[in-house]
Amino acid sequence: MCASNTVLSSPWLCRIPGSLVVVLGTSHALPLEKPALVNQLLLNFLAEEQSPKYMLPGHD
């Protein structure tokens, strides 16, 4: 998650490879500004099936 109007970082920092969402019109206090939205976005992310980034030997 990235807020579009944060003054703590440059807008290009929101362009994270693999990022899920940029919440327009919010600042670095995004969880305080839109707590219900943040909670829903986190729940949606956690509910998604994630593929392993790497496999340890013997764990196929």
PDB file of N, CA and C in Angstrom:
ATOM      1  N   MET A   1       0.840  -1.169   0.000  1.00  0.00           N
ATOM      2  CA  MET A   1       0.000   0.000   0.000  1.00  0.00           C
ATOM      3  C   MET A   1       0.884   1.229   0.000  1.00  0.00           C
ATOM      4  N   CYS A   2       0.444   2.225  -0.698  1.00  0.00           N
ATOM      5  CA  CYS A   2       1.177   3.479  -0.749  1.00  0.00           C
ATOM      6  C   CYS A   2       0.170   4.623  -0.828  1.00  0.00           C
ATOM      7  N   ALA A   3       0.446   5.681  -0.080  1.00  0.00           N
ATOM      8  CA  ALA A   3      -0.410   6.869  -0.108  1.00  0.00           C
ATOM      9  C   ALA A   3       0.100   7.817  -1.184  1.00  0.00           C
ATOM     10  N   SER A   4      -0.789   8.420  -1.928  1.00  0.00           N
ATOM     11  CA  SER A   4      -0.365   9.260  -3.053  1.00  0.00           C
ATOM     12  C   SER A   4       0.082  10.654  -2.637  1.00  0.00           C
ATOM     13  N   ASN A   5      -0.373  11.159  -1.512  1.00  0.00           N
ATOM     14  CA  ASN A   5      -0.058  12.541  -1.125  1.00  0.00           C
ATOM     15  C   ASN A   5       0.912  12.642   0.047  1.00  0.00           C
ATOM     16  N   THR A   6       1.729  11.655   0.265  1.00  0.00           N
ATOM     17  CA  THR A   6       2.658  11.711   1.383  1.00  0.00           C
ATOM     18  C   THR A   6       3.780  12.703   1.099  1.00  0.00           C
ATOM     19  N   VAL A   7       4.181  13.450   2.098  1.00  0.00           N
ATOM     20  CA  VAL A   7       5.281  14.406   1.940  1.00  0.00           C
ATOM     21  C   VAL A   7       6.589  13.806   2.436  1.00  0.00           C
ATOM     22  N   LEU A   8       6.539  12.589   2.936  1.00  0.00           N
ATOM     23  CA  LEU A   8       7.735  11.952   3.479  1.00  0.00           C
ATOM     24  C   LEU A   8       8.563  11.231   2.430  1.00  0.00           C
ATOM     25  N   SER A   9       8.015  11.034   1.256  1.00  0.00           N
ATOM     26  CA  SER A   9       8.757  10.353   0.201  1.00  0.00           C
ATOM     27  C   SER A   9       8.292  10.853  -1.156  1.00  0.00           C
ATOM     28  N   SER A  10       9.087  10.579  -2.157  1.00  0.00           N
ATOM     29  CA  SER A  10       8.765  10.982  -3.521  1.00  0.00           C
ATOM     30  C   SER A  10       7.675  10.080  -4.092  1.00  0.00           C
ATOM     31  N   PRO A  11       6.838  10.614  -4.983  1.00  0.00           N
ATOM     32  CA  PRO A  11       5.769   9.797  -5.580  1.00  0.00           C
ATOM     33  C   PRO A  11       6.292   8.548  -6.285  1.00  0.00           C
ATOM     34  N   TRP A  12       7.499   8.615  -6.847  1.00  0.00           N
ATOM     35  CA  TRP A  12       8.020   7.445  -7.563  1.00  0.00           C
ATOM     36  C   TRP A  12       8.269   6.271  -6.627  1.00  0.00           C
ATOM     37  N   LEU A  13       8.399   6.534  -5.323  1.00  0.00           N
ATOM     38  CA  LEU A  13       8.595   5.432  -4.387  1.00  0.00           C
ATOM     39  C   LEU A  13       7.348   4.574  -4.249  1.00  0.00           C
ATOM     40  N   CYS A  14       6.204   5.106  -4.656  1.00  0.00           N
ATOM     41  CA  CYS A  14       4.968   4.317  -4.634  1.00  0.00           C
ATOM     42  C   CYS A  14       4.952   3.277  -5.739  1.00  0.00           C
ATOM     43  N   ARG A  15       5.802   3.436  -6.705  1.00  0.00           N
ATOM     44  CA  ARG A  15       5.828   2.515  -7.846  1.00  0.00           C
ATOM     45  C   ARG A  15       6.715   1.318  -7.525  1.00  0.00           C
ATOM     46  N   ILE A  16       6.302   0.552  -6.561  1.00  0.00           N
ATOM     47  CA  ILE A  16       7.062  -0.604  -6.112  1.00  0.00           C
ATOM     48  C   ILE A  16       6.700  -1.793  -6.996  1.00  0.00           C
ATOM     49  N   PRO A  17       7.690  -2.475  -7.580  1.00  0.00           N
ATOM     50  CA  PRO A  17       7.370  -3.657  -8.381  1.00  0.00           C
ATOM     51  C   PRO A  17       6.577  -4.665  -7.549  1.00  0.00           C
ATOM     52  N   GLY A  18       5.482  -5.130  -8.097  1.00  0.00           N
ATOM     53  CA  GLY A  18       4.644  -6.086  -7.393  1.00  0.00           C
ATOM     54  C   GLY A  18       3.705  -5.467  -6.374  1.00  0.00           C
ATOM     55  N   SER A  19       3.674  -4.130  -6.315  1.00  0.00           N
ATOM     56  CA  SER A  19       2.780  -3.493  -5.341  1.00  0.00           C
ATOM     57  C   SER A  19       1.330  -3.737  -5.739  1.00  0.00           C
ATOM     58  N   LEU A  20       0.462  -3.661  -4.778  1.00  0.00           N
ATOM     59  CA  LEU A  20      -0.935  -3.997  -5.025  1.00  0.00           C
ATOM     60  C   LEU A  20      -1.822  -2.795  -5.262  1.00  0.00           C
ATOM     61  N   VAL A  21      -1.599  -1.713  -4.508  1.00  0.00           N
ATOM     62  CA  VAL A  21      -2.538  -0.598  -4.603  1.00  0.00           C
ATOM     63  C   VAL A  21      -1.889   0.706  -4.153  1.00  0.00           C
ATOM     64  N   VAL A  22      -2.257   1.789  -4.826  1.00  0.00           N
ATOM     65  CA  VAL A  22      -1.925   3.147  -4.395  1.00  0.00           C
ATOM     66  C   VAL A  22      -3.250   3.806  -4.040  1.00  0.00           C
ATOM     67  N   VAL A  23      -3.364   4.308  -2.823  1.00  0.00           N
ATOM     68  CA  VAL A  23      -4.607   4.932  -2.370  1.00  0.00           C
ATOM     69  C   VAL A  23      -4.495   6.432  -2.621  1.00  0.00           C
ATOM     70  N   LEU A  24      -5.215   6.910  -3.615  1.00  0.00           N
ATOM     71  CA  LEU A  24      -5.143   8.312  -4.010  1.00  0.00           C
ATOM     72  C   LEU A  24      -5.749   9.224  -2.955  1.00  0.00           C
ATOM     73  N   GLY A  25      -5.174  10.413  -2.824  1.00  0.00           N
ATOM     74  CA  GLY A  25      -5.718  11.429  -1.937  1.00  0.00           C
ATOM     75  C   GLY A  25      -5.446  11.199  -0.462  1.00  0.00           C
ATOM     76  N   THR A  26      -4.459  10.361  -0.144  1.00  0.00           N
ATOM     77  CA  THR A  26      -4.134  10.090   1.258  1.00  0.00           C
ATOM     78  C   THR A  26      -2.675  10.423   1.524  1.00  0.00           C
ATOM     79  N   SER A  27      -2.313  10.501   2.799  1.00  0.00           N
ATOM     80  CA  SER A  27      -0.938  10.838   3.178  1.00  0.00           C
ATOM     81  C   SER A  27      -0.274   9.636   3.844  1.00  0.00           C
ATOM     82  N   HIS A  28       0.856   9.897   4.500  1.00  0.00           N
ATOM     83  CA  HIS A  28       1.570   8.806   5.173  1.00  0.00           C
ATOM     84  C   HIS A  28       0.786   8.250   6.362  1.00  0.00           C
ATOM     85  N   ALA A  29      -0.278   8.910   6.751  1.00  0.00           N
ATOM     86  CA  ALA A  29      -1.135   8.430   7.843  1.00  0.00           C
ATOM     87  C   ALA A  29      -2.312   7.623   7.299  1.00  0.00           C
ATOM     88  N   LEU A  30      -2.109   6.959   6.200  1.00  0.00           N
ATOM     89  CA  LEU A  30      -3.161   6.191   5.530  1.00  0.00           C
ATOM     90  C   LEU A  30      -3.952   5.296   6.486  1.00  0.00           C
ATOM     91  N   PRO A  31      -3.322   4.522   7.370  1.00  0.00           N
ATOM     92  CA  PRO A  31      -4.118   3.683   8.275  1.00  0.00           C
ATOM     93  C   PRO A  31      -5.023   4.479   9.213  1.00  0.00           C
ATOM     94  N   LEU A  32      -4.640   5.703   9.534  1.00  0.00           N
ATOM     95  CA  LEU A  32      -5.485   6.544  10.387  1.00  0.00           C
ATOM     96  C   LEU A  32      -6.569   7.247   9.580  1.00  0.00           C
ATOM     97  N   GLU A  33      -6.252   7.585   8.330  1.00  0.00           N
ATOM     98  CA  GLU A  33      -7.195   8.304   7.476  1.00  0.00           C
ATOM     99  C   GLU A  33      -8.311   7.401   6.957  1.00  0.00           C
ATOM    100  N   LYS A  34      -7.967   6.183   6.610  1.00  0.00           N
ATOM    101  CA  LYS A  34      -8.941   5.250   6.021  1.00  0.00           C
ATOM    102  C   LYS A  34      -8.755   3.855   6.620  1.00  0.00           C
ATOM    103  N   PRO A  35      -9.015   3.711   7.919  1.00  0.00           N
ATOM    104  CA  PRO A  35      -8.757   2.418   8.565  1.00  0.00           C
ATOM    105  C   PRO A  35      -9.572   1.260   7.991  1.00  0.00           C
ATOM    106  N   ALA A  36     -10.814   1.493   7.645  1.00  0.00           N
ATOM    107  CA  ALA A  36     -11.639   0.405   7.101  1.00  0.00           C
ATOM    108  C   ALA A  36     -11.087  -0.068   5.757  1.00  0.00           C
ATOM    109  N   LEU A  37     -10.666   0.866   4.926  1.00  0.00           N
ATOM    110  CA  LEU A  37     -10.099   0.508   3.628  1.00  0.00           C
ATOM    111  C   LEU A  37      -8.787  -0.252   3.809  1.00  0.00           C
ATOM    112  N   VAL A  38      -7.923   0.231   4.687  1.00  0.00           N
ATOM    113  CA  VAL A  38      -6.646  -0.443   4.943  1.00  0.00           C
ATOM    114  C   VAL A  38      -6.894  -1.866   5.438  1.00  0.00           C
ATOM    115  N   ASN A  39      -7.811  -2.026   6.376  1.00  0.00           N
ATOM    116  CA  ASN A  39      -8.123  -3.361   6.888  1.00  0.00           C
ATOM    117  C   ASN A  39      -8.611  -4.280   5.782  1.00  0.00           C
ATOM    118  N   GLN A  40      -9.495  -3.779   4.921  1.00  0.00           N
ATOM    119  CA  GLN A  40     -10.022  -4.609   3.840  1.00  0.00           C
ATOM    120  C   GLN A  40      -8.930  -4.974   2.844  1.00  0.00           C
ATOM    121  N   LEU A  41      -8.067  -4.019   2.504  1.00  0.00           N
ATOM    122  CA  LEU A  41      -6.966  -4.306   1.584  1.00  0.00           C
ATOM    123  C   LEU A  41      -6.023  -5.357   2.164  1.00  0.00           C
ATOM    124  N   LEU A  42      -5.723  -5.251   3.451  1.00  0.00           N
ATOM    125  CA  LEU A  42      -4.852  -6.237   4.093  1.00  0.00           C
ATOM    126  C   LEU A  42      -5.510  -7.615   4.136  1.00  0.00           C
ATOM    127  N   LEU A  43      -6.790  -7.665   4.460  1.00  0.00           N
ATOM    128  CA  LEU A  43      -7.496  -8.945   4.475  1.00  0.00           C
ATOM    129  C   LEU A  43      -7.532  -9.572   3.086  1.00  0.00           C
ATOM    130  N   ASN A  44      -7.768  -8.761   2.067  1.00  0.00           N
ATOM    131  CA  ASN A  44      -7.772  -9.272   0.689  1.00  0.00           C
ATOM    132  C   ASN A  44      -6.404  -9.832   0.318  1.00  0.00           C
ATOM    133  N   PHE A  45      -5.350  -9.106   0.680  1.00  0.00           N
ATOM    134  CA  PHE A  45      -3.991  -9.551   0.380  1.00  0.00           C
ATOM    135  C   PHE A  45      -3.692 -10.871   1.089  1.00  0.00           C
ATOM    136  N   LEU A  46      -4.032 -10.963   2.359  1.00  0.00           N
ATOM    137  CA  LEU A  46      -3.745 -12.175   3.127  1.00  0.00           C
ATOM    138  C   LEU A  46      -4.564 -13.368   2.657  1.00  0.00           C
ATOM    139  N   ALA A  47      -5.728 -13.113   2.066  1.00  0.00           N
ATOM    140  CA  ALA A  47      -6.581 -14.195   1.579  1.00  0.00           C
ATOM    141  C   ALA A  47      -6.114 -14.752   0.237  1.00  0.00           C
ATOM    142  N   GLU A  48      -5.292 -14.001  -0.484  1.00  0.00           N
ATOM    143  CA  GLU A  48      -4.813 -14.461  -1.786  1.00  0.00           C
ATOM    144  C   GLU A  48      -3.858 -15.627  -1.612  1.00  0.00           C
ATOM    145  N   GLU A  49      -3.945 -16.549  -2.548  1.00  0.00           N
ATOM    146  CA  GLU A  49      -3.017 -17.669  -2.525  1.00  0.00           C
ATOM    147  C   GLU A  49      -1.655 -17.175  -2.993  1.00  0.00           C
ATOM    148  N   GLN A  50      -0.658 -17.375  -2.178  1.00  0.00           N
ATOM    149  CA  GLN A  50       0.692 -16.921  -2.492  1.00  0.00           C
ATOM    150  C   GLN A  50       1.532 -18.110  -2.935  1.00  0.00           C
ATOM    151  N   SER A  51       2.304 -17.925  -3.996  1.00  0.00           N
ATOM    152  CA  SER A  51       3.223 -18.976  -4.407  1.00  0.00           C
ATOM    153  C   SER A  51       4.556 -18.753  -3.700  1.00  0.00           C
ATOM    154  N   PRO A  52       5.240 -19.825  -3.354  1.00  0.00           N
ATOM    155  CA  PRO A  52       6.531 -19.668  -2.676  1.00  0.00           C
ATOM    156  C   PRO A  52       7.532 -18.960  -3.571  1.00  0.00           C
ATOM    157  N   LYS A  53       8.346 -18.114  -2.973  1.00  0.00           N
ATOM    158  CA  LYS A  53       9.375 -17.401  -3.732  1.00  0.00           C
ATOM    159  C   LYS A  53      10.587 -18.296  -3.956  1.00  0.00           C
ATOM    160  N   TYR A  54      10.790 -19.242  -3.059  1.00  0.00           N
ATOM    161  CA  TYR A  54      11.898 -20.174  -3.184  1.00  0.00           C
ATOM    162  C   TYR A  54      11.512 -21.458  -2.455  1.00  0.00           C
ATOM    163  N   MET A  55      12.185 -22.507  -2.781  1.00  0.00           N
ATOM    164  CA  MET A  55      11.930 -23.782  -2.121  1.00  0.00           C
ATOM    165  C   MET A  55      13.223 -24.263  -1.474  1.00  0.00           C
ATOM    166  N   LEU A  56      13.117 -24.725  -0.255  1.00  0.00           N
ATOM    167  CA  LEU A  56      14.260 -25.321   0.421  1.00  0.00           C
ATOM    168  C   LEU A  56      14.430 -26.753  -0.066  1.00  0.00           C
ATOM    169  N   PRO A  57      15.662 -27.239  -0.150  1.00  0.00           N
ATOM    170  CA  PRO A  57      15.875 -28.629  -0.579  1.00  0.00           C
ATOM    171  C   PRO A  57      15.078 -29.593   0.301  1.00  0.00           C
ATOM    172  N   GLY A  58      14.405 -30.538  -0.338  1.00  0.00           N
ATOM    173  CA  GLY A  58      13.626 -31.529   0.385  1.00  0.00           C
ATOM    174  C   GLY A  58      12.234 -31.073   0.783  1.00  0.00           C
ATOM    175  N   HIS A  59      11.809 -29.883   0.345  1.00  0.00           N
ATOM    176  CA  HIS A  59      10.476 -29.367   0.684  1.00  0.00           C
ATOM    177  C   HIS A  59       9.656 -29.110  -0.580  1.00  0.00           C
ATOM    178  N   ASP A  60       9.470 -30.152  -1.408  1.00  0.00           N
ATOM    179  CA  ASP A  60       8.699 -29.937  -2.623  1.00  0.00           C
ATOM    180  C   ASP A  60       7.312 -30.304  -2.444  1.00  0.00           C
TER     181      ASP A  60
END
